[in-house]
Amino acid sequence: LAKTTQPISMDSYEGQEVNITCSHNNIATNDYITWYQQFPSQGPRFIIQGYKTKVTNEVASLFIPADRKSSTLSLPRVSLSDTAVYYCLVGSYNTDKLIFGTGTRLQVFP
Amino acid sequence: DSGVTQTPKHLITATGQRVTLRCSPRSGDLSVYWYQQSLDQGLQFLIQYYNGEERAKGNILERFSAQQFPDLHSELNLSSLELGDSALYFCASSEGAAVNALPPYEQYFGPGTRLTVT
């Protein structure tokens, strides 16, 4: 399973766009990139998943360049409630194991 | 609310004891996963069951065991407890199990059981 590297923490202000980049240099051909969000003392929650190019849903966008060695989670106009830890995971199509790294702790200020 | 339930919410016990954590997956989900989250090690995958059968194993200690019952609920048994076993234990469920050429299934996490070993 591919190892991921993310910034340990990020700060932002309400209303700003936040971009969290994840490096996964040894991603395999069949690996998907998935992001989860975790609030304190709660279980992680699925945000978005993609394979290549760009994926957008009602919560976030995921940008994946052609070489797929990195990906960027984009949160538009964050609010205080977006303060959480964000995990980037790289998963293979033939395994369900989720390998969580240390994640990125996002703090949103008013 | 993810639809996954876990009991108990909190558990305090002494070293050397044995406890059982219970998880009920979302209605219709066949896969159940167990994760351990401690302060110094983050979220660790322990084990996965799919439709009653063990499907994948992670960093699960020999003192720990799990099973999935015919009604699809799952139990995680922790024995000979040590102080270092104090952690949040999460159960997650998903619709199916990974299949070739399909993306990993979205996992829905329960609220967790906080275990404190004294």
Coordinates of C-alpha atoms in Angstrom, one line a residue:
Chain A
L1 CA 0.0 0.0 0.0
A2 CA 1.3 3.4 -0.9
K3 CA 2.6 5.6 1.8
T4 CA 1.2 9.1 2.0
T5 CA 2.7 12.4 3.3
Q6 CA 0.6 15.3 4.4
P7 CA 1.3 18.6 6.3
I8 CA 0.8 18.0 10.0
S9 CA -1.3 21.1 10.4
M10 CA -2.8 24.1 8.6
D11 CA -4.6 27.2 9.8
S12 CA -7.2 29.2 7.9
Y13 CA -10.0 31.7 8.4
E14 CA -13.6 31.4 7.8
G15 CA -14.7 32.0 4.2
Q16 CA -11.3 31.1 2.7
E17 CA -10.5 28.2 0.4
V18 CA -8.3 25.6 1.9
N19 CA -6.1 23.3 -0.2
I20 CA -4.5 20.3 1.5
T21 CA -1.9 18.4 -0.6
C22 CA -1.0 14.8 -0.1
S23 CA 2.1 13.1 -1.6
H24 CA 1.9 9.5 -2.7
N25 CA 4.9 8.9 -4.8
N26 CA 4.6 5.1 -5.1
I27 CA 1.0 5.0 -5.9
A28 CA 0.1 1.9 -7.9
T29 CA -1.8 1.8 -11.1
N30 CA -5.0 0.5 -9.5
D31 CA -4.9 2.6 -6.4
Y32 CA -7.7 5.1 -5.6
I33 CA -7.2 8.2 -3.5
T34 CA -9.7 8.8 -0.7
W35 CA -10.0 11.6 1.9
Y36 CA -11.7 11.2 5.3
Q37 CA -12.5 13.9 7.9
Q38 CA -12.4 13.3 11.6
F39 CA -13.8 15.4 14.4
P40 CA -12.5 15.0 17.9
S41 CA -13.8 11.8 19.6
Q42 CA -15.8 10.8 16.5
G43 CA -15.2 8.2 13.8
P44 CA -13.7 9.4 10.4
R45 CA -16.2 10.4 7.7
F46 CA -15.7 9.9 4.0
I47 CA -15.3 13.1 2.1
I48 CA -14.3 12.3 -1.5
Q49 CA -12.6 9.7 -3.6
G50 CA -11.0 9.8 -7.0
Y51 CA -8.7 8.1 -9.5
K52 CA -7.5 10.8 -11.8
T53 CA -8.2 14.4 -12.9
K54 CA -10.8 16.2 -10.9
V55 CA -13.7 15.0 -8.8
T56 CA -16.2 17.4 -7.2
N57 CA -19.1 16.8 -4.8
E58 CA -21.2 19.0 -2.6
V59 CA -18.5 19.2 0.1
A60 CA -15.1 19.3 -1.6
S61 CA -13.0 18.9 -4.8
L62 CA -10.2 16.6 -5.4
F63 CA -7.5 17.4 -7.9
I64 CA -5.2 14.6 -9.1
P65 CA -2.5 15.4 -11.7
A66 CA -1.7 13.2 -14.5
D67 CA 1.2 11.4 -12.8
R68 CA -1.0 10.8 -9.7
K69 CA 2.0 11.2 -7.4
S70 CA 0.1 13.7 -5.4
S71 CA -3.5 15.0 -4.8
T72 CA -5.1 18.1 -3.4
L73 CA -8.2 18.3 -1.4
S74 CA -9.9 21.6 -1.8
L75 CA -12.5 22.9 0.7
P76 CA -14.3 26.0 -0.6
R77 CA -15.2 28.8 1.9
V78 CA -14.4 26.9 5.1
S79 CA -16.3 27.5 8.3
L80 CA -15.5 26.9 11.9
S81 CA -17.2 23.5 11.7
D82 CA -14.6 22.4 9.2
T83 CA -12.0 22.3 12.0
A84 CA -11.0 18.7 12.0
V85 CA -8.3 16.2 11.0
Y86 CA -8.2 15.3 7.3
Y87 CA -6.7 12.0 6.2
C88 CA -5.5 11.1 2.7
L89 CA -5.5 7.4 2.0
V90 CA -4.4 5.5 -1.0
G91 CA -6.2 2.2 -1.4
S92 CA -6.0 -0.6 -3.9
Y93 CA -9.0 -2.0 -5.7
N94 CA -8.4 -5.4 -4.2
T95 CA -8.1 -4.5 -0.5
D96 CA -10.4 -2.7 1.9
K97 CA -7.8 -1.9 4.4
L98 CA -7.6 1.8 5.2
I99 CA -4.1 2.9 6.1
F100 CA -4.4 6.1 8.0
G101 CA -1.4 8.4 8.3
T102 CA -1.1 11.2 10.8
G103 CA -3.5 13.4 8.8
T104 CA -3.6 17.2 8.6
R105 CA -5.1 19.1 11.5
L106 CA -7.0 22.0 10.0
Q107 CA -7.9 24.8 12.4
V108 CA -10.3 27.4 11.1
F109 CA -10.4 30.8 12.9
P110 CA -13.2 33.3 12.9
Chain B
D1 CA -25.4 9.6 12.3
S2 CA -23.6 7.0 10.2
G3 CA -26.0 4.2 11.1
V4 CA -23.3 2.1 12.7
T5 CA -23.8 1.6 16.4
Q6 CA -21.2 0.6 19.0
T7 CA -21.6 -0.4 22.6
P8 CA -20.5 0.5 25.2
K9 CA -19.5 4.1 24.7
H10 CA -17.1 4.0 27.6
L11 CA -15.4 1.2 29.4
I12 CA -13.1 1.3 32.3
T13 CA -11.3 -1.8 33.4
A14 CA -8.2 -3.1 35.1
T15 CA -5.0 -4.6 33.7
G16 CA -5.3 -8.3 33.0
Q17 CA -9.0 -8.2 32.4
R18 CA -11.0 -9.1 29.3
V19 CA -13.6 -7.0 27.6
T20 CA -16.0 -7.4 24.6
L21 CA -16.8 -4.5 22.3
R22 CA -19.9 -4.8 20.1
C23 CA -20.7 -3.3 16.8
S24 CA -23.8 -3.3 14.7
P25 CA -23.2 -2.3 11.0
R26 CA -25.5 -0.2 8.8
S27 CA -28.5 -2.1 7.6
G28 CA -27.5 -4.1 4.5
D29 CA -23.7 -3.7 5.0
L30 CA -21.9 -7.0 4.8
S31 CA -18.4 -5.8 5.8
V32 CA -17.3 -4.8 9.3
Y33 CA -13.9 -3.3 10.2
W34 CA -12.2 -2.7 13.5
Y35 CA -9.8 0.2 14.1
Q36 CA -7.8 1.3 17.1
Q37 CA -7.0 4.9 17.7
S38 CA -4.5 5.8 20.4
L39 CA -2.9 9.2 21.0
D40 CA 0.6 8.1 20.0
Q41 CA -0.2 5.8 17.1
G42 CA -3.1 7.3 15.3
L43 CA -5.7 5.1 13.6
Q44 CA -4.7 1.5 13.1
F45 CA -6.6 -1.0 11.1
L46 CA -7.1 -4.2 13.1
I47 CA -9.3 -6.6 11.2
Q48 CA -12.1 -6.9 8.6
Y49 CA -15.0 -9.4 8.3
Y50 CA -17.1 -9.9 5.3
N51 CA -20.4 -11.8 5.6
G52 CA -19.2 -13.7 8.6
E53 CA -15.7 -14.6 7.3
E54 CA -12.4 -13.0 8.2
R55 CA -11.2 -11.0 5.1
A56 CA -8.2 -9.0 6.1
K57 CA -6.0 -8.7 9.1
G58 CA -3.9 -5.7 10.2
N59 CA -1.9 -5.0 13.3
I60 CA -4.1 -7.0 15.6
L61 CA -2.5 -8.4 18.7
E62 CA -2.8 -12.1 19.5
R63 CA -4.6 -11.1 22.7
F64 CA -7.3 -9.6 20.6
S65 CA -9.9 -11.5 18.5
A66 CA -13.0 -10.7 16.6
Q67 CA -15.9 -12.4 15.0
Q68 CA -18.9 -11.5 12.9
F69 CA -22.2 -13.3 13.6
P70 CA -24.9 -14.5 11.2
D71 CA -26.9 -11.3 11.9
L72 CA -23.8 -9.4 10.8
H73 CA -23.0 -7.7 14.1
S74 CA -19.5 -8.1 15.2
E75 CA -17.6 -8.3 18.5
L76 CA -14.0 -7.5 19.3
N77 CA -12.6 -9.3 22.3
L78 CA -9.6 -7.9 24.1
S79 CA -8.0 -10.0 26.8
S80 CA -5.1 -9.7 29.2
L81 CA -5.5 -6.0 28.9
E82 CA -2.5 -3.7 29.3
L83 CA -2.3 0.0 30.0
G84 CA -1.2 0.5 26.4
D85 CA -4.5 -0.9 25.2
S86 CA -6.3 2.2 26.3
A87 CA -7.6 3.8 23.2
L88 CA -10.7 4.6 21.1
Y89 CA -11.9 1.5 19.2
F90 CA -13.9 2.2 16.1
C91 CA -16.0 -0.1 14.1
A92 CA -16.9 0.7 10.5
S93 CA -19.0 -1.0 7.9
S94 CA -19.3 -1.0 4.2
E95 CA -21.7 -2.4 1.6
G96 CA -19.4 -5.0 0.3
A97 CA -15.8 -6.1 0.0
A98 CA -13.2 -4.9 -2.5
V99 CA -13.5 -6.4 -5.9
N100 CA -11.2 -6.2 -8.8
A101 CA -11.7 -3.1 -10.9
L102 CA -13.9 -1.3 -8.4
P103 CA -12.9 1.5 -6.1
P104 CA -12.6 0.8 -2.4
Y105 CA -16.0 0.9 -0.7
E106 CA -16.9 3.9 1.4
Q107 CA -16.6 3.0 5.1
Y108 CA -19.1 4.3 7.6
F109 CA -17.6 4.7 11.1
G110 CA -19.4 4.3 14.4
P111 CA -19.1 6.6 17.3
G112 CA -16.4 4.5 19.0
T113 CA -15.8 2.8 22.3
R114 CA -13.4 4.6 24.6
L115 CA -11.5 1.9 26.6
T116 CA -9.5 2.9 29.6
V117 CA -7.3 0.4 31.3
T118 CA -6.1 1.3 34.8

